[in-house]
Short mmCIF file of C-alpha atoms and ligand atoms in Angstrom, two decimals:
data_model
loop_
_atom_site.label_atom_id
_atom_site.label_comp_id
_atom_site.label_asym_id
_atom_site.label_seq_id
_atom_site.Cartn_x
_atom_site.Cartn_y
_atom_site.Cartn_z
CA MET A 1 -9.49 57.69 -1.63
CA THR A 2 -13.31 57.79 -1.85
CA PRO A 3 -15.14 54.73 -0.46
CA LEU A 4 -15.69 52.09 -3.15
CA ALA A 5 -19.16 50.75 -3.99
CA THR A 6 -19.38 46.97 -3.38
CA SER A 7 -19.41 45.05 -6.65
CA SER A 8 -22.90 43.90 -7.56
CA TRP A 9 -22.02 40.24 -7.68
CA LEU A 10 -20.36 40.39 -4.29
CA GLN A 11 -23.60 41.94 -3.03
CA ALA A 12 -25.51 38.93 -4.34
CA LEU A 13 -23.41 36.40 -2.41
CA PRO A 14 -25.34 36.50 0.90
CA LYS A 15 -28.48 35.56 -1.01
CA GLY A 16 -26.67 32.69 -2.72
CA LEU A 17 -25.46 31.44 0.66
CA GLN A 18 -28.98 31.74 2.03
CA GLN A 19 -30.24 29.55 -0.83
CA LEU A 20 -27.61 26.90 -0.10
CA SER A 21 -28.73 26.92 3.50
CA GLU A 22 -32.39 26.50 2.56
CA GLN A 23 -31.51 23.52 0.35
CA HIS A 24 -29.55 21.94 3.23
CA LEU A 25 -26.42 22.30 1.13
CA LEU A 26 -24.43 24.66 3.33
CA ARG A 27 -21.22 23.02 4.52
CA THR A 28 -19.52 23.83 7.78
CA ARG A 29 -16.10 22.87 9.04
CA ARG A 30 -15.46 21.58 12.53
CA GLN A 31 -12.22 21.95 14.37
CA VAL A 32 -10.81 18.52 14.94
CA ALA A 33 -7.86 16.94 16.69
CA PRO A 34 -6.91 13.28 16.58
CA ALA A 35 -7.55 11.35 19.78
CA GLN A 36 -6.83 7.69 20.49
CA GLY A 37 -7.57 4.90 18.02
CA ALA A 38 -10.58 5.72 15.91
CA HIS A 39 -11.50 8.67 18.12
CA ILE A 40 -11.28 12.31 17.29
CA THR A 41 -12.17 15.51 19.11
CA VAL A 42 -14.67 17.57 17.16
CA ASP A 43 -15.22 21.11 18.44
CA GLY A 44 -13.79 19.95 21.77
CA GLN A 45 -16.03 16.87 22.07
CA ARG A 46 -14.52 13.37 21.94
CA MET A 47 -16.20 11.30 19.21
CA LEU A 48 -15.89 7.91 17.60
CA GLN A 49 -15.27 8.71 13.94
CA PHE A 50 -16.18 6.84 10.77
CA CYS A 51 -14.96 9.37 8.25
CA SER A 52 -11.23 9.02 7.81
CA ASN A 53 -9.39 7.98 4.66
CA ASP A 54 -6.47 7.11 6.90
CA TYR A 55 -7.53 3.49 6.53
CA LEU A 56 -4.64 1.84 8.34
CA GLY A 57 -3.91 4.54 10.92
CA LEU A 58 -0.56 5.50 9.37
CA SER A 59 -1.05 9.25 9.81
CA GLN A 60 -0.38 8.80 13.55
CA HIS A 61 2.12 5.94 13.24
CA PRO A 62 5.16 6.60 15.47
CA ALA A 63 7.65 5.32 12.87
CA LEU A 64 6.28 7.70 10.21
CA VAL A 65 6.21 10.62 12.63
CA GLU A 66 9.82 9.92 13.56
CA ALA A 67 10.85 9.59 9.88
CA ALA A 68 9.24 12.98 9.16
CA ARG A 69 11.15 14.48 12.11
CA GLN A 70 14.45 13.09 10.82
CA GLY A 71 13.47 14.15 7.30
CA ALA A 72 12.97 17.71 8.50
CA LEU A 73 16.48 17.68 9.96
CA GLU A 74 17.80 16.36 6.64
CA CYS A 75 15.77 18.47 4.16
CA GLY A 76 14.11 21.25 6.14
CA VAL A 77 10.34 21.58 6.16
CA GLY A 78 9.85 23.05 2.68
CA ALA A 79 11.35 22.16 -0.69
CA GLY A 80 12.06 25.74 -1.77
CA GLY A 81 11.31 25.27 -5.45
CA SER A 82 10.10 23.17 -8.33
CA PRO A 83 11.50 19.67 -8.74
CA MET A 84 12.85 20.93 -12.08
CA VAL A 85 15.04 23.49 -10.31
CA ASN A 86 15.98 22.89 -6.69
CA GLY A 87 13.17 20.87 -5.10
CA HIS A 88 14.07 17.29 -6.04
CA THR A 89 15.75 15.88 -2.93
CA ALA A 90 17.40 12.48 -2.52
CA ALA A 91 14.39 11.55 -0.38
CA ASN A 92 11.96 12.37 -3.22
CA ALA A 93 14.07 10.41 -5.72
CA GLU A 94 14.19 7.38 -3.41
CA LEU A 95 10.45 7.60 -2.89
CA GLU A 96 9.78 7.51 -6.63
CA GLU A 97 11.87 4.36 -6.97
CA ALA A 98 10.15 2.75 -4.00
CA LEU A 99 6.69 3.64 -5.35
CA ALA A 100 7.46 2.09 -8.74
CA ARG A 101 8.73 -1.08 -7.05
CA TYR A 102 5.71 -1.25 -4.76
CA VAL A 103 3.09 -0.97 -7.51
CA GLN A 104 5.23 -3.11 -9.86
CA LEU A 105 5.40 -0.61 -12.70
CA PRO A 106 8.53 0.65 -14.45
CA ARG A 107 8.62 4.22 -13.16
CA ALA A 108 6.79 6.68 -10.87
CA LEU A 109 6.54 10.46 -10.49
CA TYR A 110 5.73 12.04 -7.10
CA PHE A 111 3.49 15.13 -6.91
CA TYR A 112 2.74 17.41 -3.93
CA ALA A 113 -1.01 16.54 -3.98
CA GLY A 114 -3.29 13.92 -5.45
CA PHE A 115 -5.78 16.50 -6.64
CA ALA A 116 -3.10 18.44 -8.50
CA THR A 117 -1.85 15.22 -10.08
CA ASN A 118 -5.21 14.41 -11.66
CA ALA A 119 -6.08 18.01 -12.45
CA SER A 120 -2.91 18.34 -14.50
CA VAL A 121 -1.61 15.08 -16.00
CA ILE A 122 -4.59 14.63 -18.34
CA ALA A 123 -3.85 17.89 -20.15
CA ALA A 124 -0.31 16.64 -20.70
CA LEU A 125 -1.69 13.58 -22.49
CA VAL A 126 -4.59 14.79 -24.62
CA GLY A 127 -5.72 18.05 -26.20
CA ALA A 128 -8.44 19.61 -28.34
CA GLU A 129 -8.10 17.01 -31.13
CA ASP A 130 -8.50 14.06 -28.79
CA ALA A 131 -11.26 12.21 -26.96
CA ILE A 132 -11.72 11.33 -23.30
CA PHE A 133 -14.14 8.68 -22.02
CA SER A 134 -14.98 9.27 -18.39
CA ASP A 135 -17.05 7.32 -15.85
CA ALA A 136 -19.95 9.43 -14.55
CA LEU A 137 -18.87 8.90 -10.93
CA ASN A 138 -15.23 9.88 -11.37
CA HIS A 139 -13.62 12.02 -8.70
CA ALA A 140 -13.81 15.83 -9.02
CA SER A 141 -10.06 16.06 -9.64
CA LEU A 142 -10.37 13.81 -12.71
CA ILE A 143 -13.34 15.80 -13.97
CA ASP A 144 -11.37 19.04 -13.65
CA GLY A 145 -8.37 17.42 -15.31
CA CYS A 146 -10.52 16.33 -18.26
CA ARG A 147 -11.98 19.81 -18.67
CA LEU A 148 -8.59 21.47 -18.49
CA SER A 149 -7.29 19.31 -21.35
CA ARG A 150 -9.86 20.76 -23.80
CA ALA A 151 -10.33 17.27 -25.23
CA ARG A 152 -13.83 16.18 -26.21
CA ILE A 153 -15.33 14.50 -23.11
CA HIS A 154 -17.66 11.53 -23.45
CA ARG A 155 -19.23 10.64 -20.12
CA TYR A 156 -20.50 7.08 -19.78
CA ALA A 157 -22.98 5.90 -17.14
CA HIS A 158 -21.25 4.57 -14.05
CA ALA A 159 -19.52 1.23 -14.77
CA ASP A 160 -21.48 0.81 -18.02
CA LEU A 161 -18.92 -0.84 -20.28
CA ARG A 162 -21.48 -1.34 -23.04
CA GLU A 163 -22.02 2.38 -23.29
CA LEU A 164 -18.27 2.91 -23.14
CA GLU A 165 -17.78 0.48 -26.00
CA ARG A 166 -20.44 2.22 -28.08
CA LEU A 167 -18.74 5.58 -27.51
CA LEU A 168 -15.29 4.19 -28.29
CA ALA A 169 -16.57 2.59 -31.48
CA SER A 170 -18.23 5.77 -32.73
CA ASN A 171 -15.30 8.11 -32.11
CA PRO A 172 -12.49 7.71 -34.58
CA GLN A 173 -10.08 10.19 -32.96
CA GLN A 174 -6.55 8.91 -32.99
CA ARG A 175 -5.87 9.48 -29.33
CA LYS A 176 -8.38 8.15 -26.86
CA LEU A 177 -8.07 8.23 -23.10
CA VAL A 178 -10.37 6.24 -20.83
CA VAL A 179 -10.42 7.64 -17.30
CA SER A 180 -11.83 5.88 -14.25
CA ASP A 181 -11.57 5.69 -10.50
CA ALA A 182 -10.36 2.20 -9.57
CA VAL A 183 -12.34 2.37 -6.30
CA PHE A 184 -15.18 4.90 -6.46
CA SER A 185 -14.82 7.34 -3.61
CA MET A 186 -18.48 7.92 -2.73
CA ASP A 187 -19.94 4.47 -3.52
CA GLY A 188 -17.01 2.24 -2.55
CA ASP A 189 -17.38 -0.11 -5.52
CA VAL A 190 -14.48 -1.25 -7.69
CA ALA A 191 -14.13 -0.69 -11.45
CA ASP A 192 -14.00 -3.69 -13.80
CA MET A 193 -10.38 -3.09 -14.65
CA THR A 194 -9.88 -6.11 -16.88
CA GLY A 195 -13.03 -5.17 -18.80
CA LEU A 196 -11.83 -1.58 -19.19
CA LEU A 197 -8.40 -2.75 -20.29
CA ALA A 198 -9.85 -5.14 -22.87
CA LEU A 199 -11.86 -2.29 -24.42
CA CYS A 200 -8.81 -0.04 -24.40
CA GLU A 201 -6.87 -2.76 -26.18
CA GLN A 202 -9.63 -3.26 -28.75
CA TYR A 203 -9.97 0.46 -29.53
CA ASP A 204 -6.33 1.42 -28.97
CA ALA A 205 -7.01 3.72 -26.02
CA LEU A 206 -4.89 4.52 -22.98
CA LEU A 207 -6.45 3.71 -19.59
CA MET A 208 -5.92 6.05 -16.65
CA LEU A 209 -6.89 4.58 -13.28
CA ASP A 210 -7.18 6.66 -10.11
CA ASP A 211 -6.43 4.26 -7.27
CA ALA A 212 -6.67 6.78 -4.43
CA HIS A 213 -8.66 4.31 -2.33
CA GLY A 214 -7.03 1.07 -3.52
CA PHE A 215 -3.35 1.94 -3.19
CA GLY A 216 -2.00 0.32 -0.02
CA MET A 217 -5.33 -1.45 0.47
CA ARG A 218 -6.04 -3.92 -2.29
CA GLY A 219 -4.06 -6.75 -3.79
CA PRO A 220 -1.15 -8.70 -2.34
CA GLN A 221 0.75 -6.58 0.25
CA GLY A 222 -1.60 -3.71 -0.59
CA ARG A 223 0.08 -3.10 -3.97
CA GLY A 224 -3.14 -1.67 -5.33
CA SER A 225 -6.14 -2.42 -7.49
CA LEU A 226 -4.10 -3.43 -10.55
CA ALA A 227 -2.09 -5.97 -8.60
CA ALA A 228 -5.39 -7.21 -7.14
CA VAL A 229 -6.46 -8.34 -10.60
CA GLY A 230 -3.02 -9.67 -11.51
CA LEU A 231 -1.95 -6.73 -13.67
CA SER A 232 1.63 -5.56 -13.26
CA GLY A 233 4.89 -4.84 -15.03
CA ALA A 234 5.15 -4.63 -18.81
CA ASN A 235 1.65 -5.94 -19.35
CA ALA A 236 0.08 -3.16 -17.28
CA SER A 237 2.41 -0.39 -18.44
CA ALA A 238 1.69 -1.15 -22.10
CA ARG A 239 -1.63 0.63 -21.83
CA ILE A 240 -2.21 1.95 -18.30
CA LEU A 241 -1.38 5.15 -16.49
CA TYR A 242 -1.74 4.32 -12.80
CA MET A 243 -2.40 7.11 -10.30
CA GLY A 244 -2.40 6.88 -6.52
CA THR A 245 -2.65 9.26 -3.61
CA LEU A 246 -0.34 9.26 -0.63
CA SER A 247 -2.84 10.97 1.64
CA LYS A 248 -5.14 8.01 2.32
CA ALA A 249 -3.81 4.54 3.24
CA ALA A 250 -0.23 5.89 3.05
CA GLY A 251 -1.18 8.37 5.78
CA VAL A 252 0.76 11.44 4.62
CA ALA A 253 0.11 13.68 1.58
CA GLY A 254 0.81 13.81 -2.12
CA GLY A 255 0.02 11.91 -5.28
CA PHE A 256 1.92 9.94 -7.87
CA VAL A 257 1.56 8.46 -11.30
CA ALA A 258 3.24 5.27 -12.49
CA GLY A 259 3.59 3.63 -15.87
CA SER A 260 6.03 3.02 -18.69
CA GLU A 261 9.40 4.75 -18.74
CA SER A 262 8.56 7.06 -21.66
CA LEU A 263 5.04 7.87 -20.43
CA ILE A 264 6.40 9.01 -17.07
CA GLU A 265 9.24 10.92 -18.72
CA TRP A 266 6.65 12.68 -20.90
CA LEU A 267 4.56 13.62 -17.85
CA LEU A 268 7.67 14.89 -16.07
CA GLN A 269 8.33 17.16 -19.06
CA ARG A 270 4.77 18.30 -19.72
CA THR A 271 2.65 18.35 -16.54
CA ARG A 272 2.16 21.92 -15.38
CA SER A 273 1.40 21.09 -11.73
CA TYR A 274 4.71 19.22 -11.65
CA THR A 275 6.99 21.78 -13.25
CA PHE A 276 5.32 24.97 -11.98
CA ALA A 277 4.66 23.93 -8.39
CA THR A 278 7.00 23.66 -5.45
CA ALA A 279 8.09 20.08 -4.91
CA ALA A 280 6.64 18.04 -2.05
CA PRO A 281 8.82 18.52 1.03
CA GLY A 282 11.53 15.86 1.42
CA MET A 283 10.45 15.31 5.03
CA LEU A 284 7.17 13.90 3.71
CA ALA A 285 9.01 11.63 1.29
CA ARG A 286 10.98 10.26 4.27
CA ALA A 287 7.74 9.56 6.14
CA LEU A 288 6.27 7.93 3.03
CA LEU A 289 9.29 5.67 2.53
CA VAL A 290 8.67 4.23 5.99
CA GLY A 291 4.94 4.21 5.26
CA LEU A 292 5.48 2.02 2.19
CA SER A 293 7.22 -0.64 4.24
CA VAL A 294 4.41 -0.53 6.81
CA LEU A 295 1.89 -0.95 3.97
CA GLU A 296 3.89 -3.82 2.51
CA GLN A 297 3.81 -5.63 5.85
CA GLY A 298 0.23 -4.58 6.61
CA ASP A 299 -1.67 -7.79 5.76
CA GLY A 300 -2.70 -8.15 9.41
CA LEU A 301 -4.14 -4.63 9.51
CA ARG A 302 -5.96 -5.15 6.22
CA ALA A 303 -7.43 -8.48 7.40
CA HIS A 304 -8.69 -6.85 10.61
CA LEU A 305 -10.29 -4.07 8.57
CA GLN A 306 -11.91 -6.57 6.21
CA ALA A 307 -13.48 -8.33 9.18
CA GLN A 308 -14.96 -5.01 10.35
CA ILE A 309 -16.45 -4.43 6.90
CA VAL A 310 -18.21 -7.80 7.05
CA ARG A 311 -19.36 -7.11 10.63
CA LEU A 312 -20.86 -3.76 9.66
CA ARG A 313 -22.67 -5.07 6.60
CA GLN A 314 -24.19 -7.96 8.52
CA GLY A 315 -25.18 -5.72 11.40
CA LEU A 316 -27.01 -3.29 9.13
CA GLU A 317 -29.16 -5.87 7.32
CA PRO A 318 -32.17 -5.59 9.69
CA LEU A 319 -32.01 -1.80 9.46
CA LEU A 320 -32.15 -1.90 5.66
CA ALA A 321 -35.17 -4.17 5.76
CA ALA A 322 -36.93 -1.81 8.19
CA THR A 323 -36.20 1.47 6.38
CA GLY A 324 -35.82 0.68 2.69
CA TRP A 325 -32.46 2.47 2.77
CA GLN A 326 -29.77 1.00 0.63
CA LEU A 327 -26.26 -0.04 1.62
CA LEU A 328 -24.39 0.07 -1.69
CA PRO A 329 -22.52 -3.11 -2.62
CA SER A 330 -18.88 -2.67 -1.55
CA ASP A 331 -16.09 -4.76 -0.09
CA THR A 332 -13.94 -1.68 0.50
CA PRO A 333 -13.80 0.44 3.69
CA ILE A 334 -16.16 2.91 1.98
CA GLN A 335 -19.69 1.88 2.97
CA ALA A 336 -22.41 4.16 1.62
CA LEU A 337 -25.75 4.09 3.40
CA VAL A 338 -28.04 5.83 0.92
CA ILE A 339 -30.93 7.69 2.60
CA GLY A 340 -32.05 9.75 -0.42
CA ASP A 341 -33.35 12.94 1.14
CA ASN A 342 -30.82 15.67 2.10
CA ALA A 343 -32.60 16.75 5.29
CA GLN A 344 -33.06 13.16 6.49
CA ALA A 345 -29.42 12.33 5.90
CA LEU A 346 -28.43 15.38 7.94
CA GLN A 347 -30.90 14.42 10.65
CA LEU A 348 -29.45 10.93 10.95
CA MET A 349 -25.95 12.40 11.12
CA GLU A 350 -27.13 14.66 13.93
CA VAL A 351 -28.75 11.81 15.85
CA LEU A 352 -25.44 9.89 15.66
CA ARG A 353 -23.49 12.98 16.68
CA GLN A 354 -25.59 13.26 19.81
CA ARG A 355 -24.53 9.70 20.59
CA GLY A 356 -20.85 10.60 20.21
CA ILE A 357 -20.43 9.14 16.73
CA TRP A 358 -19.13 11.10 13.78
CA VAL A 359 -20.28 9.96 10.33
CA PRO A 360 -20.50 12.53 7.54
CA ALA A 361 -23.68 13.04 5.53
CA ILE A 362 -22.75 13.48 1.87
CA ARG A 363 -25.13 15.49 -0.29
CA PRO A 364 -25.35 16.70 -3.87
CA PRO A 365 -23.43 17.95 -5.76
CA THR A 366 -20.81 15.57 -4.32
CA VAL A 367 -23.25 12.70 -5.05
CA PRO A 368 -26.15 12.61 -7.56
CA GLU A 369 -29.43 14.34 -6.68
CA GLY A 370 -31.68 12.18 -4.48
CA THR A 371 -28.85 9.97 -3.19
CA ALA A 372 -27.83 11.81 -0.02
CA ARG A 373 -26.11 9.33 2.22
CA LEU A 374 -24.05 8.58 5.25
CA ARG A 375 -20.59 7.74 4.01
CA ILE A 376 -19.23 5.33 6.57
CA ALA A 377 -15.47 4.88 6.35
CA LEU A 378 -14.00 2.02 8.34
CA SER A 379 -10.38 1.78 9.36
CA ALA A 380 -8.03 -0.72 10.96
CA ASN A 381 -8.27 1.44 14.09
CA HIS A 382 -11.89 0.36 14.60
CA THR A 383 -12.40 -2.37 17.17
CA ASP A 384 -15.26 -4.89 17.19
CA ALA A 385 -16.84 -2.78 19.95
CA ASP A 386 -16.58 0.41 17.86
CA VAL A 387 -18.45 -1.17 14.96
CA ALA A 388 -21.05 -2.66 17.31
CA GLN A 389 -21.54 0.81 18.79
CA LEU A 390 -22.17 2.28 15.33
CA ILE A 391 -24.69 -0.42 14.44
CA ALA A 392 -26.57 0.07 17.72
CA ALA A 393 -26.57 3.85 17.32
CA LEU A 394 -27.95 3.59 13.78
CA HIS A 395 -30.79 1.37 14.96
CA ALA A 396 -31.56 3.74 17.83
CA GLY A 397 -31.27 6.70 15.47
CA VAL A 398 -33.83 5.26 13.09
CA LEU A 399 -36.30 4.78 15.95
CA ALA A 400 -35.75 8.38 17.06
CA MET A 401 -36.27 9.64 13.52
CA GLN A 402 -39.40 7.58 12.98
CA GLN A 403 -40.90 9.10 16.13
CA ASP A 404 -39.93 12.56 14.90
CA LEU A 405 -41.45 11.96 11.49
CA ARG A 406 -44.72 10.45 12.73
CA PRO A 407 -47.59 12.68 11.58
CA GLU A 408 -49.24 14.86 14.24
CA PRO A 409 -52.42 13.22 15.55
CA ALA A 410 -55.45 14.81 13.91
CA LYS A 411 -57.08 17.45 16.09
CA PRO A 412 -60.65 16.60 17.13
C1 PLP B 1 -8.85 12.04 -2.38
C2 PLP B 1 -8.89 11.75 -3.82
C3 PLP B 1 -8.08 12.44 -4.72
C4 PLP B 1 -7.23 13.62 -4.32
O1 PLP B 1 -6.16 13.24 -3.54
P1 PLP B 1 -5.53 14.22 -2.43
O2 PLP B 1 -4.30 13.49 -2.07
O3 PLP B 1 -6.51 14.31 -1.34
O4 PLP B 1 -5.26 15.53 -3.08
C5 PLP B 1 -8.10 12.03 -6.05
N1 PLP B 1 -8.90 11.01 -6.45
C6 PLP B 1 -9.71 10.36 -5.61
C7 PLP B 1 -10.58 9.25 -6.13
C8 PLP B 1 -9.75 10.70 -4.27
O5 PLP B 1 -10.58 10.08 -3.44
#
């Protein structure tokens, strides 16, 4: 065979990568391994990390690890097929019942990934004739799910219920779906769920809430953001599709939806990432079943974490005053320190890294232009000393940066 000429658009890729690099938008992966507590080894170096979604430390919990081991003996390590054919194990069925009980909704459906859940359930609910109303800061998986449905998408400014109401009032489509993160993943704030629900009631819309960061964390016994505002059972399932991920506080992997009996049955029938994907391995369902009971009894862990959140916010006040940076309002473990400039956010991350602390800088397009930030994620693994160390390192880092940024003295 004669040598092929490289396709012209493949030839253009190095230039595209170069541009990303010049805009400080090139992402790199580090090889990591968990170490003790809130520590992690990054490229072989032991670091104190503030980046995990494993809020309560369940991913390393001995009881979950043991349950996964036993689950592997029971079910093997892979499911071998779609839940519609041969992948729906007893473990997966038990997990669905336990999830529904835990979030206090009639029925739940367990998916292999949270992203795939969002990317696919929306298309099972609405189509080209219908309308979606979507918060501007919704997670990428929801945005993709909305696009895939072919429904008309109306984006409202973050948390702006007035704009949402205006859009709902001016769109007479029969089927309307309002989609929102319950806890916003890059800002850490919480949606006004009762306000959203009231609008959905008024305009006969269905409300889909993505509680990736609230499930296991908020409300009594960690039952989630709905339970936190007193919504459960028939009252919630009348108009809400609840979605949670099992990869964050629950410490494992997967996603689920919960809601009324017929809504969940419909999604089971019609969601393509459910029927055409291999089921989540039963060994993970076994780990998650134990994880749910740890979450249910996790008030002590959650209280400890809440105290760290308060400690961090108080400790950063002088820094905010000195720099003009903004710590976004949040009572969740997601604490966003907005720097603004991409290069400066990266520089601060680097200064912390040199001090053995790992906090990711988040840049556009993950967050809006001009709002590059350090996304500090706290967990129950953090001790008082860990948080104090972060606060001290940030103060020292700012001094180092200010020296770096000082203009060169004018030459005589
Ligand atoms: C992480 C996340 C997801 C995706 O869940 P995975 O389990 O990681 O696939 C969906 N929505 C939000 C808001 C998230 O933060």
